[in-house]
Amino acid sequence: MSQQFGVSGIASSAYVHIPFCRRRCFYCDFPVSVVGDRLRGETSGTISQYVEVLCQEIAITPAFGQPLKTIFFGGGTPSLLSTGQLQRILTELEGRFGIASGVEISMEMDPATFDLEHLAGYRGAGVNRVSLGVQAFSEELLQVAGRSHSVDDIFAAVELIHQVEIPEFSLDLISGLPHQSLDQWHDSLNKALALLPIHISIYDLTIEAGTAFGRYYKPGDSPLPTDETTVKMYQMAQQILTDAGYEHYEISNYAQPGHQCRHNRVYWENRPYYGFGMGAASYLQGKRFTRPRKTKEYYQWVQAGAVIDCEVTPPKEVLLETLMLGLRLAEGVNLEAFGEKKVEEICRYLRSYFDKGWVEVAEGRLRLTDPQGFLFSNVVLAELFEKLG
């Protein structure tokens, strides 16, 4: 797909944030509200109230003329919604924007947060892609990360997914966890492959300020794996997963041919999208806007009319965003979108990285090499931001 640099376009994708979790994981910096084990779906007044306000936001958001082709329920833990609540949100989206035939409807889920009845209900409501937050296949590492599920829960959840025949099924793993060894990482990769997902996302742990990990650890300190070890983890994942037939189509994502996440490609190609819910970002008519991250402030914002009060993103920022996002993709960015003079400027700034073998131009596209270019993507992007910013 070619880049449309500087063209805002019409949104045909929607992200919906469901901010509820049974507990907050120690690495989590997302806007979430902990509701505990005993509260879920329609039994929780907290969740029910949120769904009402969320649907109110959807109802008063201007539509720009295209039915939705992708919808992504993220969190938090969207699988804490009841089937009825999920259907209510989808009905609101369809009534306001329309939903295209062949739509991709993705839902993030955690093991042990759904049973067969719930999953069948989600499938009946239209969910056709599940992203299962596994993170590790070690009881020790799950406890270290503050996860609320066990390894057995992972296998039970995958069995339910296969029973319901969800067409698209992805697993999420985290590398670089405290105390994590290369042997444990190798074991997680092989166990993930044995479950036959069509997509695998691998995220290197980032220590964020304000999280439990941010209080416990400083980047680079033990018991966090060394930089050398995390590089080996990245290279190991790339080797094992590509050998198993997965395409390394984005820095952190692998897919069987024909099964890339259509919704996430909208972000990486810097195309417009709607965002709904607490802390959700949207990119509409050239305006990039993030909703309030606290429940009370988000409710007040919706009650005041859900006004997006920000400036259109300046062309220089759009250029940098397009490069930053597009270079995450294996195919990189389409240089035709930038114009000859800008291409010459970009390539001049990156000359040393071409020499190192981290960056290349192929078939009119600028891209990072795999795995070395991907490993040093932050260095390459920092150079572009310094010279073009």
XYZ file of C-alpha atoms in Angstrom, residues 1-2 18 26 83 115 118 127 136 144 155 161-162 172 205 221 229 254 260 273 275 290 348 376 384:
25
model
C 0.000 0.000 0.000
C 1.378 3.399 -0.880
C -12.110 -0.716 27.310
C 3.516 -4.311 36.750
C -21.767 -10.149 25.230
C -15.586 -18.949 29.069
C -18.802 -15.531 26.399
C -15.580 -10.597 16.531
C 5.069 -15.686 28.953
C 7.068 -11.356 38.100
C -3.840 -23.462 27.091
C -10.688 -20.107 20.745
C -10.245 -23.186 18.564
C 1.237 -11.496 22.499
C 9.770 -4.617 27.787
C 20.011 -2.783 35.956
C 20.626 -10.584 25.967
C 4.829 -11.687 12.649
C -1.421 -9.304 8.915
C -8.939 6.586 12.305
C -10.801 6.699 18.625
C -5.969 11.932 22.785
C 21.736 12.232 2.608
C 18.718 0.023 15.528
C 15.857 11.864 11.107
